[in-house]
C-alpha positions as a printed Julia matrix, in Angstrom:
433×3 Matrix{Float64}:
 -24.59    2.77    1.13
 -23.27    4.7     4.33
 -22.37    7.88    4.13
 -18.95    8.57    3.43
 -16.6    11.01    4.67
 -16.33   14.19    5.25
 -12.35   14.39    5.17
 -12.61   15.51    1.78
 -13.0    19.16    3.36
 -10.23   21.01    3.46
  -9.79   22.79    6.81
 -11.64   26.55    5.68
 -12.37   25.99    2.61
 -14.25   28.05    0.48
 -15.87   26.2    -2.68
 -17.88   28.79   -4.48
 -15.28   28.75   -7.1
 -14.25   25.76   -7.11
 -14.11   24.08  -10.26
 -16.72   20.54  -10.26
 -15.37   17.71  -11.55
 -18.04   15.04  -12.49
 -17.11   11.42  -10.73
 -16.08    9.94  -14.14
 -13.17   12.1   -14.64
 -12.55   12.57  -10.8
 -12.36    7.96  -11.47
 -10.34    7.8   -14.6
  -7.62   10.19  -12.94
  -7.87    8.51   -9.64
  -6.82    5.14  -11.8
  -4.2     6.65  -13.76
  -2.47    8.27  -10.75
  -3.1     3.92   -8.93
  -0.99    2.41  -12.05
  -4.47    0.91  -13.64
  -4.54    2.88  -16.95
  -1.54    2.34  -18.46
  -1.08    4.85  -20.73
  -1.16    7.64  -18.26
   0.32    5.92  -15.75
   4.09    5.24  -17.95
   3.23    9.62  -19.2
   3.0    11.29  -15.46
   5.97    8.01  -14.43
   8.43    9.86  -16.77
   7.41   13.58  -15.96
   8.65   12.33  -12.23
  11.5    11.14  -13.79
  10.71    7.03  -14.2
  11.95    5.16  -17.23
   8.55    4.64  -18.9
  10.43    4.03  -21.9
  12.22    1.14  -21.43
  11.76   -2.79  -22.01
  13.45   -4.43  -19.12
  11.05   -5.95  -16.01
  13.1    -4.35  -13.93
  13.32   -0.66  -15.3
   9.53   -1.3   -15.73
   8.97   -2.07  -11.88
  10.92    0.33  -10.72
   9.57    2.95  -12.77
   5.93    1.46  -11.32
   6.71    1.5    -7.84
   7.79    4.95   -8.21
   5.63    6.63   -9.62
   3.45    4.2    -6.57
   5.23    6.07   -3.26
   4.46    2.16   -2.41
   3.87   -1.43   -2.63
   2.26   -2.75    0.95
   3.87   -5.76    2.52
   1.61   -8.06    3.9
   2.14  -12.03    4.47
  -0.82  -13.11    4.03
  -0.2   -16.04    1.4
  -3.93  -16.97   -0.03
  -3.39  -16.53   -3.31
   0.54  -14.37   -3.62
   1.14  -11.17   -1.46
   0.04   -8.27   -1.31
   2.95   -6.67   -2.74
   2.64   -8.87   -5.46
  -0.8    -8.67   -5.78
  -0.93   -5.0    -6.05
   1.89   -4.74   -8.88
   0.85   -8.12  -11.4
  -2.1    -6.26  -12.34
  -0.02   -3.27  -13.3
   2.64   -5.3   -14.71
   1.08   -7.5   -16.54
   3.76  -10.23  -17.76
   6.21   -9.52  -13.44
   7.26  -12.27  -11.36
   7.56  -12.59   -8.19
  11.89  -12.47   -8.1
  12.23   -9.4    -9.82
  10.57   -7.4    -6.36
  13.43   -9.4    -4.85
  16.21   -8.19   -6.94
  15.12   -4.87   -7.33
  15.08   -4.49   -2.95
  17.93   -6.81   -2.48
  20.63   -6.49   -5.65
  19.3    -3.53   -7.78
  18.7    -1.32   -4.01
  16.15    0.6    -5.99
  14.08    0.52   -2.88
  13.56    0.31    0.81
  11.67   -1.66    3.03
  10.39    0.69    5.96
   6.61    1.5     7.47
   4.27    3.93    5.6
   1.03    3.68    7.46
   2.06   -0.42    7.03
   5.41   -2.28    6.14
   5.73   -1.27    2.27
   8.74   -0.57   -0.8
   9.2     2.57   -0.76
  11.62    3.89   -3.36
  15.37    4.22   -2.79
  15.43    8.07   -3.32
  12.97    8.72   -0.66
  14.7     7.59    2.24
  16.21   11.29    3.45
  13.02   12.6     4.49
  12.37    9.15    6.62
  14.67   10.08    8.73
  11.56   12.64   11.06
   9.83    9.9    11.49
  12.86    8.12   12.47
  12.94   10.26   15.11
   9.43   10.86   16.38
   8.89    6.96   16.58
  11.63    6.67   18.28
  10.32    9.1    21.19
   6.84    7.05   20.67
   7.75    3.6    20.35
  10.1     3.58   23.24
   7.9     4.89   25.39
   5.35    2.38   24.55
   6.51   -0.25   23.95
   8.77   -0.23   27.32
   5.1    -0.57   29.31
   3.5    -3.09   26.85
   6.88   -5.65   27.07
   7.07   -6.96   30.52
  11.05   -7.76   29.56
  12.98   -5.32   29.21
  14.04   -4.43   25.74
  16.32   -1.47   25.91
  19.59   -3.22   27.5
  19.71   -5.35   24.39
  19.77   -2.73   22.27
  23.93   -2.76   21.45
  24.14   -5.67   21.92
  22.02   -6.72   19.34
  23.56   -3.92   17.35
  27.23   -4.93   17.83
  26.19   -8.56   17.16
  24.87   -7.57   13.73
  28.53   -5.48   13.07
  30.7    -8.59   14.29
  28.93  -11.4    12.48
  26.24   -9.83    9.62
  23.29   -9.1     8.89
  20.79  -11.6    11.63
  16.97  -12.36   11.84
  14.76  -12.51   15.05
  16.15  -15.95   14.98
  19.78  -15.38   15.27
  19.71  -12.86   18.56
  17.91  -13.96   22.12
  16.29  -17.28   21.28
  16.42  -18.52   25.03
  14.97  -15.23   25.64
  11.83  -15.59   28.18
   8.74  -13.74   25.41
   6.26  -11.14   26.14
   3.15  -12.49   27.19
   0.34  -11.09   25.9
   0.2    -7.63   23.35
   0.59   -8.02   20.0
   3.34  -10.67   18.94
   5.16  -12.82   20.55
   8.48  -10.96   21.01
  11.65  -11.76   22.67
  13.33   -8.52   23.97
  16.25   -9.24   21.25
  13.69   -8.86   18.78
  11.3    -6.45   20.25
  14.96   -3.78   19.99
  15.59   -5.6    15.83
  12.81   -4.24   15.48
  13.19   -0.83   17.34
  16.86   -0.07   15.43
  14.4    -1.16   12.16
  12.29    1.22   12.87
  14.43    4.54   14.55
  17.08    3.84   11.35
  20.23    2.33   12.9
  18.96   -1.05   10.78
  17.65   -2.08    7.63
  16.14   -4.54    5.7
  19.07   -6.57    3.65
  16.57   -9.1     2.58
  13.72  -11.37    3.69
  14.05  -15.66    4.3
  10.92  -17.09    2.85
   8.52  -13.6     4.47
  11.17  -13.68    7.98
  12.53   -9.78    7.7
  16.92   -9.88    7.78
  18.17   -6.81    9.67
  22.06   -5.29    8.37
  23.27   -2.4     9.53
  21.67    1.44    7.82
  24.89    1.44    6.63
  25.6    -1.71    4.9
  22.38   -1.32    2.8
  21.09    2.1     1.95
  23.73    4.02    0.1
  26.19    7.29    1.56
  24.62   10.47   -0.11
  20.87    9.01    0.74
  22.02    8.46    4.8
  24.02   11.79    4.96
  20.99   13.67    3.5
  19.03   15.54    5.98
  16.3    17.35    4.83
  14.66   19.7     7.08
  10.65   19.63    8.13
   9.94   22.43    6.06
  11.5    19.94    3.64
   9.55   16.91    4.45
   7.09   18.0     4.58
   7.19   20.08    1.36
   8.03   16.32   -0.19
   6.31   14.9     1.36
   2.61   16.62    0.39
   4.1    17.1    -3.11
   4.75   12.81   -3.36
   1.2    12.06   -2.1
  -0.75   14.96   -4.32
   0.88   13.19   -7.46
   0.35   10.05   -7.09
  -3.39   11.26   -6.08
  -4.5    13.24   -8.0
  -6.66   15.35   -5.68
  -6.76   15.63   -1.88
  -7.36   16.67    1.25
  -4.77   17.67    3.94
  -5.09   14.69    5.94
  -5.41   12.71    3.18
  -1.78   14.22    2.01
  -0.8    13.55    5.55
  -2.1     9.81    5.84
  -0.4     9.11    1.81
   3.28    7.73    3.89
   2.34    8.6     7.79
   5.56   11.02    7.62
   3.29   14.27    9.05
   1.03   15.49   10.49
  -2.3    16.59    9.67
  -2.42   20.07   11.08
   1.67   19.82    9.08
   0.16   19.18    6.14
  -2.66   21.97    6.52
  -0.28   24.44    6.98
   1.63   23.37    4.15
  -2.54   23.84    1.98
  -2.88   26.26    3.71
   0.36   28.59    1.97
   0.15   26.88   -1.31
  -2.94   27.73   -2.04
  -2.28   30.95   -0.56
   0.1    30.93   -3.69
  -1.76   29.46   -5.96
   0.21   26.37   -6.66
  -2.75   24.79   -5.42
  -6.54   25.36   -6.31
  -9.83   23.46   -5.08
 -11.83   21.68   -6.92
 -15.77   19.16   -6.31
 -15.37   16.3    -6.44
 -18.72   14.42   -6.98
 -19.31   11.83   -5.67
 -21.6     8.27   -7.03
 -24.22    9.54   -4.83
 -23.63   12.73   -6.55
 -22.71   15.18   -3.54
 -19.74   17.69   -4.25
 -17.01   16.65   -2.04
 -14.93   19.53   -1.62
 -11.06   18.67   -2.18
  -7.89   19.96   -3.62
  -6.21   20.23   -6.93
  -2.88   21.58   -8.74
  -3.93   23.65  -11.5
  -1.92   21.9   -14.17
  -3.46   18.51  -12.76
  -7.22   20.65  -13.62
  -6.0    21.56  -16.89
  -5.11   18.22  -18.29
  -8.61   15.89  -16.57
  -9.57   16.86  -21.08
  -6.71   14.98  -21.64
  -7.33   11.72  -19.36
  -7.85    8.4   -21.15
  -9.78    5.3   -20.42
  -8.95    2.4   -18.25
  -7.91   -0.29  -19.4
 -11.79   -1.92  -20.65
 -11.16   -6.02  -19.53
 -11.36   -7.3   -15.71
  -7.87   -7.18  -13.28
  -7.82   -8.44  -10.01
  -6.67   -6.65   -7.01
  -4.97   -7.44   -4.08
  -7.28   -6.27   -1.14
  -4.29   -4.07   -0.02
  -4.43   -1.88   -3.13
  -3.95    1.07   -3.44
  -7.12    2.9    -4.93
  -8.78    1.06   -2.62
  -6.12    1.86    0.59
  -8.73    4.87    1.32
 -11.82    2.97    1.99
 -14.06    5.99    2.43
 -12.56    7.27   -0.35
 -13.36    4.05   -2.21
 -17.1     4.82   -1.14
 -17.76    7.66   -2.13
 -15.34    7.49   -6.17
 -16.88    3.95   -6.9
 -18.84    3.46   -5.25
 -17.24    0.14   -3.64
 -17.82   -0.74    0.07
 -15.12   -3.18    1.07
 -13.68   -4.23    3.78
 -11.53   -7.07    4.79
 -12.61   -9.93    7.08
  -9.62  -11.81    8.16
 -10.21  -10.58   11.35
 -13.74  -10.7    11.69
 -15.9   -14.4    12.88
 -16.24  -16.17   10.81
 -20.29  -16.51   11.77
 -20.46  -12.97   11.16
 -18.56  -12.18    7.48
 -20.55  -11.44    4.77
 -18.4   -12.81    2.1
 -15.13  -15.01    2.77
 -11.55  -14.45    4.85
 -10.32  -13.19    2.05
 -12.03  -11.93   -0.89
 -10.69   -9.95   -3.72
 -11.88   -6.67   -5.01
 -12.68   -6.95   -9.08
 -12.09   -3.96  -11.17
 -13.27   -3.68  -14.91
 -11.95   -0.41  -16.64
 -12.76    2.33  -14.72
 -16.07    0.26  -12.01
 -15.73   -1.82   -9.49
 -17.35   -4.83  -10.78
 -17.57   -7.17   -8.03
 -15.24   -8.93   -5.4
 -13.99  -13.1    -5.9
 -12.69  -15.85   -3.32
  -9.9   -18.17   -4.54
  -6.98  -19.56   -3.22
  -4.15  -21.17   -4.28
  -3.35  -24.8    -3.73
  -0.21  -25.61   -5.29
   0.32  -28.76   -4.03
  -3.39  -29.85   -5.49
  -1.83  -27.77   -8.48
  -5.57  -25.52   -8.29
  -6.03  -22.18   -8.3
  -9.78  -22.68   -6.81
 -12.37  -20.63   -7.06
 -15.39  -20.4    -4.42
 -17.53  -17.65   -4.89
 -18.1   -14.65   -6.88
 -20.36  -12.06   -5.78
 -20.76   -9.43   -8.36
 -22.36   -6.09   -7.64
 -25.64   -4.89   -6.93
 -27.24   -4.16  -10.44
 -24.25   -5.8   -12.64
 -25.19   -8.14  -14.68
 -22.58  -10.94  -15.75
 -23.59  -11.64  -19.16
 -21.12  -14.26  -21.28
 -18.82  -11.14  -21.81
 -17.71  -10.56  -18.77
 -17.65  -13.8   -17.74
 -15.35  -14.41  -20.28
 -13.35  -11.69  -18.84
 -13.36  -12.37  -15.53
 -12.08  -15.84  -16.37
  -8.99  -14.82  -18.3
  -8.26  -12.67  -15.16
  -8.3   -16.35  -13.64
  -6.3   -18.02  -15.84
  -3.26  -15.13  -16.04
  -3.99  -15.97  -11.97
  -3.07  -19.13  -12.31
   0.03  -19.04  -14.41
   0.78  -16.35  -12.2
   0.88  -18.86   -9.25
   2.51  -21.78  -10.8
  -0.57  -23.79  -11.28
  -2.3   -24.94  -14.85
  -6.04  -25.63  -13.29
  -8.83  -23.9   -12.44
 -10.95  -25.03   -9.99
 -15.08  -23.73  -10.14
 -16.81  -24.74   -6.46
 -20.71  -25.93   -7.4
 -22.63  -22.18   -7.35
 -19.57  -20.43   -7.65
 -21.02  -17.32   -9.06
 -23.6   -15.85   -6.49
 -26.29  -13.28   -6.36
 -25.11   -9.95   -5.6
 -25.47   -9.09   -2.23
 -27.67   -6.4    -0.7
 -26.19   -3.49    0.18
 -24.84   -2.91    4.08
 -27.55   -0.51    5.6
């Protein structure tokens, strides 16, 4: 197993008096905060102001997104898009239109950038104002160098078009303009202007048509009291660190900074030092799967509540490759001994598993990864391969649990059959050096 990162160590930490948490407690707390222990998640969400007792699908979804803090959006649709795959194992009877309603009609979430495009609780919007300013400076310089054709003179034109004609997608503006040659995407200047205006807060995504973003003036999407709020940098840092720690349970300054990518690691480090000094944080040592302690930070009340943690459900749940529990690959390796990467950008001949392979969770253990694809034209979910983790035995009970979640997945995808390839149950892969 490759060595985990030393990012667990807060700057200047003294771990002589730190409480040491066993690996099973670390896993249990982390899965609870990630919404994968349903009872625990409901309790934590209620404490954060969610409606954990509601029985309606929309309020349950709202509570979940509030608790997670963000849900990453991704276009790959091998089985279902990542944001829906993230929500499915946490909600049970979840359907894709629920998220569309939460965003497009209820306006309970907005779409913007964290580490990637994400759905974010609407109440968080004021704290993105600092990100708008910082990204504005960074992107203007970067995109001017990248774009062969100038986009800045299109900013006012695009804003005026939307103000006069209403919401627009990239196909509604600048369709006759020359496109960038090379670079990241095949964007014309008006498309770049749209993205820049969204990234800097002048426009907001009002809906998606298929997967295409449709933009409107922010004043038509975001409630006025949230648009007009102007938190200071100190308030933004305090929000970003507290909200990240709520959802991680334990963290280093770098992990707090990386959660929303609203603030710098230095700002998070300064916040942690101040919170440690006033006793609002304590140092802990997290036992990794290799037995090594890794320094981290935690709230005292979280430390005191660890004995009350309930184990997660014991069944098998197939997760998204972009699941928040696995977003930090080094952290997942340290906590779960699960060395995972998405191989879509790896040349086919060099892939160990497959183009887009899904992680598989059983209780509080990562037990394997599965290669599958929904073929809706054939009314089938096709399973190419399942690789158990080294040392794991796929007995009859575990196979039934995996097949049960595949049946749930098929219903979620709207198909009626599961087709298993010959030899789909593979031997475990050897660990990478």
